[in-house]
PDB file of C-alpha atoms and ligand atoms in Angstrom:
ATOM      1  CA  MET A  29      59.424  91.585  91.470  1.00 50.00           C
ATOM      2  CA  CYS A  30      56.518  90.995  92.455  1.00 86.00           C
ATOM      3  CA  ARG A  31      54.380  89.519  89.484  1.00 95.00           C
ATOM      4  CA  HIS A  32      56.106  87.564  86.649  1.00 97.00           C
ATOM      5  CA  LEU A  33      55.312  85.853  83.080  1.00 98.00           C
ATOM      6  CA  GLY A  34      57.539  83.838  81.132  1.00 98.00           C
ATOM      7  CA  TRP A  35      56.492  82.670  77.593  1.00 98.00           C
ATOM      8  CA  LEU A  36      58.498  79.673  75.706  1.00 98.00           C
ATOM      9  CA  GLY A  37      56.888  78.913  71.895  1.00 97.00           C
ATOM     10  CA  SER A  38      55.810  80.348  68.562  1.00 96.00           C
ATOM     11  CA  PRO A  39      56.786  84.047  68.472  1.00 96.00           C
ATOM     12  CA  VAL A  40      53.707  86.370  69.600  1.00 97.00           C
ATOM     13  CA  SER A  41      53.361  89.729  70.664  1.00 97.00           C
ATOM     14  CA  ILE A  42      54.804  91.105  73.397  1.00 98.00           C
ATOM     15  CA  SER A  43      51.208  92.821  73.784  1.00 98.00           C
ATOM     16  CA  SER A  44      49.319  89.611  73.843  1.00 98.00           C
ATOM     17  CA  LEU A  45      51.131  88.012  76.688  1.00 98.00           C
ATOM     18  CA  VAL A  46      51.347  91.024  79.159  1.00 97.00           C
ATOM     19  CA  LEU A  47      49.198  94.118  77.845  1.00 97.00           C
ATOM     20  CA  GLU A  48      45.941  92.395  76.429  1.00 97.00           C
ATOM     21  CA  PRO A  49      45.086  89.289  78.296  1.00 97.00           C
ATOM     22  CA  PRO A  50      41.973  90.459  80.986  1.00 96.00           C
ATOM     23  CA  GLN A  51      44.031  90.100  84.292  1.00 96.00           C
ATOM     24  CA  GLY A  52      48.171  90.300  83.138  1.00 96.00           C
ATOM     25  CA  LEU A  53      50.482  92.167  84.166  1.00 96.00           C
ATOM     26  CA  LEU A  54      49.188  95.211  83.185  1.00 95.00           C
ATOM     27  CA  LEU A  55      45.813  94.782  85.465  1.00 95.00           C
ATOM     28  CA  GLN A  56      48.423  93.322  88.225  1.00 94.00           C
ATOM     29  CA  SER A  57      50.464  96.105  88.466  1.00 94.00           C
ATOM     30  CA  TYR A  58      47.333  97.680  90.303  1.00 91.00           C
ATOM     31  CA  ALA A  59      45.371  95.057  91.171  1.00 88.00           C
ATOM     32  CA  PRO A  60      46.986  91.790  91.575  1.00 85.00           C
ATOM     33  CA  ARG A  61      44.563  89.131  92.559  1.00 88.00           C
ATOM     34  CA  ARG A  62      47.035  86.471  94.193  1.00 86.00           C
ATOM     35  CA  GLN A  63      49.323  88.530  95.304  1.00 83.00           C
ATOM     36  CA  LYS A  64      50.299  87.215  99.127  1.00 82.00           C
ATOM     37  CA  HIS A  65      53.062  89.995  99.672  1.00 83.00           C
ATOM     38  CA  GLY A  66      52.740  94.108  98.963  1.00 81.00           C
ATOM     39  CA  LEU A  67      49.325  95.416  97.323  1.00 82.00           C
ATOM     40  CA  MET A  68      50.343  96.361  93.918  1.00 90.00           C
ATOM     41  CA  ASN A  69      53.375  96.327  91.811  1.00 92.00           C
ATOM     42  CA  ALA A  70      53.930 100.136  91.016  1.00 91.00           C
ATOM     43  CA  ASP A  71      58.030 100.355  91.465  1.00 95.00           C
ATOM     44  CA  GLY A  72      58.880  99.309  87.686  1.00 96.00           C
ATOM     45  CA  TRP A  73      58.098  96.982  85.113  1.00 97.00           C
ATOM     46  CA  GLY A  74      60.843  94.743  82.648  1.00 98.00           C
ATOM     47  CA  VAL A  75      60.490  92.694  79.770  1.00 98.00           C
ATOM     48  CA  GLY A  76      63.299  90.522  78.265  1.00 98.00           C
ATOM     49  CA  PHE A  77      62.553  88.831  75.054  1.00 97.00           C
ATOM     50  CA  PHE A  78      64.954  86.941  73.039  1.00 96.00           C
ATOM     51  CA  ASP A  79      65.256  88.400  68.962  1.00 91.00           C
ATOM     52  CA  GLY A  80      64.004  85.968  65.736  1.00 77.00           C
ATOM     53  CA  SER A  81      65.743  88.568  63.684  1.00 75.00           C
ATOM     54  CA  ALA A  82      68.925  87.393  65.571  1.00 67.00           C
ATOM     55  CA  ASP A  83      68.784  83.520  65.379  1.00 71.00           C
ATOM     56  CA  GLY A  84      66.389  83.667  68.151  1.00 65.00           C
ATOM     57  CA  ALA A  85      69.626  83.490  70.836  1.00 79.00           C
ATOM     58  CA  VAL A  86      69.828  87.773  71.891  1.00 89.00           C
ATOM     59  CA  PRO A  87      68.221  88.776  74.910  1.00 95.00           C
ATOM     60  CA  ARG A  88      66.989  92.362  74.525  1.00 96.00           C
ATOM     61  CA  ARG A  89      65.377  94.087  77.826  1.00 97.00           C
ATOM     62  CA  TRP A  90      63.186  97.155  78.089  1.00 98.00           C
ATOM     63  CA  ARG A  91      63.175  97.951  81.913  1.00 98.00           C
ATOM     64  CA  SER A  92      61.731 101.090  83.574  1.00 98.00           C
ATOM     65  CA  PRO A  93      61.548 102.211  87.254  1.00 97.00           C
ATOM     66  CA  ALA A  94      58.012 103.462  86.527  1.00 97.00           C
ATOM     67  CA  PRO A  95      54.546 101.862  86.888  1.00 97.00           C
ATOM     68  CA  LEU A  96      53.341  99.846  83.585  1.00 97.00           C
ATOM     69  CA  TRP A  97      50.138 101.399  83.449  1.00 96.00           C
ATOM     70  CA  GLY A  98      51.895 104.718  82.486  1.00 96.00           C
ATOM     71  CA  ASP A  99      54.046 104.079  79.718  1.00 96.00           C
ATOM     72  CA  THR A 100      52.147 105.159  76.670  1.00 96.00           C
ATOM     73  CA  SER A 101      55.524 104.777  74.601  1.00 97.00           C
ATOM     74  CA  PHE A 102      55.389 100.876  75.457  1.00 97.00           C
ATOM     75  CA  ALA A 103      51.918 100.387  75.379  1.00 97.00           C
ATOM     76  CA  SER A 104      52.202 101.891  71.722  1.00 98.00           C
ATOM     77  CA  VAL A 105      55.092  99.497  70.577  1.00 98.00           C
ATOM     78  CA  ALA A 106      54.206  95.996  72.288  1.00 98.00           C
ATOM     79  CA  PRO A 107      52.023  94.552  69.780  1.00 98.00           C
ATOM     80  CA  ALA A 108      54.694  95.298  67.243  1.00 96.00           C
ATOM     81  CA  LEU A 109      57.060  93.363  69.009  1.00 96.00           C
ATOM     82  CA  ARG A 110      57.473  89.805  68.282  1.00 95.00           C
ATOM     83  CA  SER A 111      59.219  86.660  70.282  1.00 96.00           C
ATOM     84  CA  HIS A 112      59.031  83.231  71.107  1.00 95.00           C
ATOM     85  CA  CYS A 113      60.540  83.538  74.426  1.00 97.00           C
ATOM     86  CA  VAL A 114      59.841  86.071  76.744  1.00 98.00           C
ATOM     87  CA  VAL A 115      60.229  87.052  80.634  1.00 98.00           C
ATOM     88  CA  ALA A 116      58.218  89.767  81.860  1.00 98.00           C
ATOM     89  CA  ALA A 117      57.646  91.370  85.106  1.00 97.00           C
ATOM     90  CA  VAL A 118      56.404  94.264  87.303  1.00 96.00           C
ATOM     91  CA  ARG A 119      58.033  95.072  90.213  1.00 97.00           C
ATOM     92  CA  SER A 120      56.476  95.981  94.136  1.00 94.00           C
ATOM     93  CA  ALA A 121      60.185  96.728  96.135  1.00 95.00           C
ATOM     94  CA  THR A 122      60.812  95.276  98.935  1.00 94.00           C
ATOM     95  CA  VAL A 123      61.679  97.928 102.313  1.00 94.00           C
ATOM     96  CA  GLY A 124      65.096  99.100 102.336  1.00 95.00           C
ATOM     97  CA  MET A 125      65.823  98.203  98.474  1.00 96.00           C
ATOM     98  CA  PRO A 126      66.819 101.135  95.924  1.00 96.00           C
ATOM     99  CA  ILE A 127      63.973 101.799  93.313  1.00 97.00           C
ATOM    100  CA  GLU A 128      66.184 101.971  90.233  1.00 97.00           C
ATOM    101  CA  ILE A 129      66.195 100.841  86.469  1.00 98.00           C
ATOM    102  CA  SER A 130      69.056  98.549  87.381  1.00 98.00           C
ATOM    103  CA  ALA A 131      66.871  96.792  90.258  1.00 98.00           C
ATOM    104  CA  THR A 132      64.795  95.583  87.797  1.00 98.00           C
ATOM    105  CA  ALA A 133      63.794  92.147  86.752  1.00 98.00           C
ATOM    106  CA  PRO A 134      64.453  91.086  84.026  1.00 98.00           C
ATOM    107  CA  PHE A 135      68.382  90.435  84.582  1.00 98.00           C
ATOM    108  CA  THR A 136      70.845  89.060  82.243  1.00 97.00           C
ATOM    109  CA  ASP A 137      74.275  87.664  81.846  1.00 97.00           C
ATOM    110  CA  GLY A 138      74.168  87.917  78.629  1.00 95.00           C
ATOM    111  CA  GLN A 139      72.679  84.419  77.461  1.00 96.00           C
ATOM    112  CA  TRP A 140      69.868  83.801  80.517  1.00 97.00           C
ATOM    113  CA  MET A 141      67.254  86.646  81.325  1.00 98.00           C
ATOM    114  CA  LEU A 142      66.051  85.993  85.237  1.00 98.00           C
ATOM    115  CA  SER A 143      63.243  87.598  87.637  1.00 98.00           C
ATOM    116  CA  HIS A 144      62.747  86.909  91.014  1.00 98.00           C
ATOM    117  CA  ASN A 145      59.754  87.038  92.963  1.00 96.00           C
ATOM    118  CA  GLY A 146      60.337  87.270  96.619  1.00 97.00           C
ATOM    119  CA  VAL A 147      62.606  88.612  99.034  1.00 97.00           C
ATOM    120  CA  VAL A 148      66.048  87.002 100.717  1.00 98.00           C
ATOM    121  CA  ASP A 149      68.656  88.205 103.288  1.00 98.00           C
ATOM    122  CA  ARG A 150      71.413  89.432 101.055  1.00 97.00           C
ATOM    123  CA  ALA A 151      74.126  88.358 104.162  1.00 97.00           C
ATOM    124  CA  VAL A 152      73.420  84.725 102.733  1.00 98.00           C
ATOM    125  CA  LEU A 153      74.041  85.920  99.227  1.00 97.00           C
ATOM    126  CA  PRO A 154      77.836  85.588  98.224  1.00 94.00           C
ATOM    127  CA  PRO A 155      79.245  89.385  97.102  1.00 92.00           C
ATOM    128  CA  SER A 156      79.273  89.827  93.567  1.00 93.00           C
ATOM    129  CA  ARG A 157      80.846  92.103  91.080  1.00 92.00           C
ATOM    130  CA  LEU A 158      78.476  91.521  88.446  1.00 93.00           C
ATOM    131  CA  ALA A 159      75.439  92.257  90.567  1.00 96.00           C
ATOM    132  CA  GLU A 160      73.722  95.016  88.366  1.00 96.00           C
ATOM    133  CA  SER A 161      71.962  96.682  91.932  1.00 97.00           C
ATOM    134  CA  VAL A 162      72.312  96.435  95.352  1.00 96.00           C
ATOM    135  CA  CYS A 163      68.941  95.067  95.298  1.00 97.00           C
ATOM    136  CA  ASP A 164      68.804  91.537  96.507  1.00 98.00           C
ATOM    137  CA  SER A 165      67.166  90.260  93.021  1.00 98.00           C
ATOM    138  CA  ALA A 166      69.960  91.290  91.642  1.00 98.00           C
ATOM    139  CA  LEU A 167      72.581  89.389  93.848  1.00 98.00           C
ATOM    140  CA  LEU A 168      70.246  86.499  93.999  1.00 98.00           C
ATOM    141  CA  ALA A 169      70.557  86.722  89.800  1.00 98.00           C
ATOM    142  CA  ALA A 170      74.277  86.909  89.875  1.00 98.00           C
ATOM    143  CA  ALA A 171      74.524  83.905  92.525  1.00 98.00           C
ATOM    144  CA  ILE A 172      72.703  82.016  90.321  1.00 98.00           C
ATOM    145  CA  PHE A 173      74.551  83.042  86.966  1.00 98.00           C
ATOM    146  CA  ALA A 174      77.467  82.210  88.902  1.00 97.00           C
ATOM    147  CA  ARG A 175      76.378  78.743  89.337  1.00 97.00           C
ATOM    148  CA  GLY A 176      74.917  78.113  86.266  1.00 98.00           C
ATOM    149  CA  LEU A 177      71.401  77.578  85.714  1.00 98.00           C
ATOM    150  CA  ASP A 178      71.810  73.272  85.125  1.00 97.00           C
ATOM    151  CA  ALA A 179      72.033  74.143  89.027  1.00 97.00           C
ATOM    152  CA  LEU A 180      69.162  76.344  89.469  1.00 98.00           C
ATOM    153  CA  GLY A 181      66.859  73.753  92.078  1.00 97.00           C
ATOM    154  CA  ASP A 182      70.382  73.204  94.032  1.00 97.00           C
ATOM    155  CA  THR A 183      71.279  76.823  93.942  1.00 98.00           C
ATOM    156  CA  ILE A 184      67.469  77.389  95.444  1.00 98.00           C
ATOM    157  CA  ILE A 185      67.391  74.733  97.878  1.00 97.00           C
ATOM    158  CA  GLU A 186      70.827  75.868  99.352  1.00 97.00           C
ATOM    159  CA  ILE A 187      69.877  79.568  99.485  1.00 97.00           C
ATOM    160  CA  GLY A 188      66.320  78.731 101.041  1.00 97.00           C
ATOM    161  CA  ASN A 189      68.436  76.241 103.858  1.00 96.00           C
ATOM    162  CA  ALA A 190      70.475  79.433 104.702  1.00 97.00           C
ATOM    163  CA  ASP A 191      67.636  81.645 105.083  1.00 97.00           C
ATOM    164  CA  PRO A 192      64.211  80.320 105.803  1.00 96.00           C
ATOM    165  CA  GLN A 193      62.545  83.624 105.726  1.00 96.00           C
ATOM    166  CA  ALA A 194      63.613  83.606 101.864  1.00 97.00           C
ATOM    167  CA  ARG A 195      60.521  83.369  99.304  1.00 97.00           C
ATOM    168  CA  LEU A 196      62.364  82.281  95.798  1.00 98.00           C
ATOM    169  CA  ASN A 197      60.330  81.978  92.959  1.00 98.00           C
ATOM    170  CA  ILE A 198      62.692  82.731  90.202  1.00 98.00           C
ATOM    171  CA  LEU A 199      61.369  82.506  86.437  1.00 98.00           C
ATOM    172  CA  ALA A 200      64.731  82.152  84.067  1.00 98.00           C
ATOM    173  CA  ALA A 201      64.631  81.761  80.064  1.00 98.00           C
ATOM    174  CA  ASN A 202      67.764  81.461  77.098  1.00 97.00           C
ATOM    175  CA  GLY A 203      65.337  80.935  74.160  1.00 95.00           C
ATOM    176  CA  ALA A 204      65.489  77.791  74.283  1.00 95.00           C
ATOM    177  CA  ARG A 205      64.628  76.654  78.084  1.00 97.00           C
ATOM    178  CA  LEU A 206      62.513  78.134  80.442  1.00 98.00           C
ATOM    179  CA  LEU A 207      62.312  77.246  83.788  1.00 98.00           C
ATOM    180  CA  ALA A 208      60.798  78.606  87.168  1.00 98.00           C
ATOM    181  CA  THR A 209      60.377  78.022  91.100  1.00 98.00           C
ATOM    182  CA  ALA A 210      57.593  77.872  93.278  1.00 98.00           C
ATOM    183  CA  TRP A 211      59.741  78.730  96.845  1.00 97.00           C
ATOM    184  CA  GLY A 212      57.026  80.850  98.579  1.00 96.00           C
ATOM    185  CA  ASP A 213      54.993  81.580  96.754  1.00 95.00           C
ATOM    186  CA  THR A 214      52.413  81.304  93.912  1.00 96.00           C
ATOM    187  CA  LEU A 215      53.389  79.994  90.295  1.00 98.00           C
ATOM    188  CA  PHE A 216      50.823  78.914  87.594  1.00 98.00           C
ATOM    189  CA  LEU A 217      51.261  76.843  84.518  1.00 98.00           C
ATOM    190  CA  LEU A 218      49.029  77.062  81.081  1.00 98.00           C
ATOM    191  CA  GLN A 219      49.618  74.799  78.196  1.00 98.00           C
ATOM    192  CA  ARG A 220      48.729  75.955  75.070  1.00 98.00           C
ATOM    193  CA  THR A 221      48.787  74.980  70.989  1.00 97.00           C
ATOM    194  CA  ASP A 222      50.972  77.624  70.492  1.00 97.00           C
ATOM    195  CA  GLY A 223      53.858  77.325  73.462  1.00 98.00           C
ATOM    196  CA  VAL A 224      53.753  77.508  77.527  1.00 98.00           C
ATOM    197  CA  VAL A 225      53.027  80.348  80.000  1.00 98.00           C
ATOM    198  CA  LEU A 226      54.602  80.139  83.349  1.00 98.00           C
ATOM    199  CA  ALA A 227      53.112  82.843  85.568  1.00 98.00           C
ATOM    200  CA  SER A 228      52.807  84.300  89.499  1.00 97.00           C
ATOM    201  CA  GLU A 229      49.302  84.166  88.770  1.00 96.00           C
ATOM    202  CA  PRO A 230      46.806  83.316  85.858  1.00 97.00           C
ATOM    203  CA  TYR A 231      46.000  86.376  83.561  1.00 97.00           C
ATOM    204  CA  ASP A 232      43.034  85.135  82.398  1.00 97.00           C
ATOM    205  CA  ASP A 233      39.803  82.287  83.957  1.00 96.00           C
ATOM    206  CA  ASP A 234      40.765  79.840  81.453  1.00 98.00           C
ATOM    207  CA  PRO A 235      40.596  76.982  83.059  1.00 98.00           C
ATOM    208  CA  ASP A 236      43.504  75.016  81.869  1.00 98.00           C
ATOM    209  CA  TRP A 237      45.750  77.106  84.718  1.00 98.00           C
ATOM    210  CA  GLU A 238      47.476  74.803  86.656  1.00 98.00           C
ATOM    211  CA  GLU A 239      48.843  75.795  90.165  1.00 98.00           C
ATOM    212  CA  VAL A 240      52.252  74.854  90.365  1.00 98.00           C
ATOM    213  CA  PRO A 241      53.051  73.315  94.272  1.00 98.00           C
ATOM    214  CA  ASP A 242      55.128  74.837  96.347  1.00 97.00           C
ATOM    215  CA  ARG A 243      58.409  74.116  96.353  1.00 97.00           C
ATOM    216  CA  HIS A 244      58.534  72.803  92.762  1.00 98.00           C
ATOM    217  CA  LEU A 245      60.780  72.831  89.987  1.00 98.00           C
ATOM    218  CA  VAL A 246      59.621  73.233  86.436  1.00 98.00           C
ATOM    219  CA  GLU A 247      60.997  73.199  82.791  1.00 98.00           C
ATOM    220  CA  VAL A 248      60.036  73.704  79.413  1.00 98.00           C
ATOM    221  CA  GLY A 249      62.096  72.888  77.103  1.00 97.00           C
ATOM    222  CA  ALA A 250      62.243  70.800  73.765  1.00 91.00           C
ATOM    223  CA  ASP A 251      61.067  67.871  76.107  1.00 92.00           C
ATOM    224  CA  GLY A 252      57.636  69.633  77.145  1.00 96.00           C
ATOM    225  CA  VAL A 253      57.243  70.292  80.064  1.00 98.00           C
ATOM    226  CA  GLN A 254      58.932  68.770  83.486  1.00 98.00           C
ATOM    227  CA  SER A 255      58.069  69.554  87.341  1.00 97.00           C
ATOM    228  CA  THR A 256      60.228  68.380  90.019  1.00 97.00           C
ATOM    229  CA  PRO A 257      60.293  68.432  93.406  1.00 97.00           C
ATOM    230  CA  LEU A 258      62.616  70.430  95.360  1.00 96.00           C
ATOM    231  CA  ASN A 259      63.726  67.969  97.890  1.00 86.00           C
ATOM    232  CA  ARG A 260      65.222  65.623  94.704  1.00 66.00           C
ATOM    233  CA  VAL A 261      66.841  67.819  92.724  1.00 66.00           C
ATOM    234  CA  LYS A 262      70.432  67.603  92.000  1.00 60.00           C
ATOM    235  CA  GLY A 263      71.989  68.726  88.942  1.00 51.00           C
ATOM    236  CA  THR A 264      69.057  69.640  86.862  1.00 45.00           C
ATOM    237  CA  ARG A 265      70.091  68.520  83.441  1.00 40.00           C
TER     238      ARG A 265
HETATM  239  N1  LIG B 174      62.890  91.745  97.088  1.00 75.64           N
HETATM  240  C1  LIG B 174      62.630  92.002  95.073  1.00 75.64           C
HETATM  241  C2  LIG B 174      63.046  93.431  94.967  1.00 75.64           C
HETATM  242  O1  LIG B 174      62.625  94.082  95.899  1.00 75.64           O
HETATM  243  C3  LIG B 174      61.318  91.527  94.749  1.00 75.64           C
HETATM  244  C4  LIG B 174      60.258  92.427  95.310  1.00 75.64           C
HETATM  245  C5  LIG B 174      59.030  91.144  95.382  1.00 75.64           C
HETATM  246  O2  LIG B 174      59.024  90.078  94.381  1.00 75.64           O
HETATM  247  N2  LIG B 174      58.072  92.081  95.888  1.00 75.64           N
HETATM  248  O3  LIG B 174      62.459  93.869  94.015  1.00 75.64           O
END
């Protein structure tokens, strides 16, 4: 995925996070401001959210291999979907990767939802029968799920060492925690009074957006926001 956004906080509408912000994922699907790799994100989109009506723990996904800007059904329903925890993404497929719904983030293991912004050599990833697609991001998601999200920092360091060209910006949430890595691409943090946003790029010109330095892991949870350099991580929590 080339641009992604995560939310952890009070329940808000999906539309207010994805469609309404002036430079949100909708605009980023055709005119991203900070994208260094690829021009636009027309190869699909996905929104994952944890369902408050089911104890806040059930992940639900709506994905499509078509451009976000053309989906009038989503635009119609998104204002009525509310959640306290969201992982959303728009995709610019890496050359050679399939354009299909199963290659579109967020990926899930039933507890976590995960998006990857970047590229990785599939030869350095373990084979997986659980990956949803042969897409590099789906295989990477399966590798991260297999190790567990508590090891996210260590997993990224190992894969980054195995493929020095890799860009490994991950965004993942489980309804109570929101994690993100900056490894080769941009990541921004916005601390609002009602919650925290982590996004590939700011969705507006609020001066409170903070850029996360490269090679860092950010964790948002009950203890607030923590940022750790990715050379120091050993078994995140
Ligand atoms: N490599 C992933 C894919 O093909 C993600 C692409 C990206 O971040 N631009 O979907």
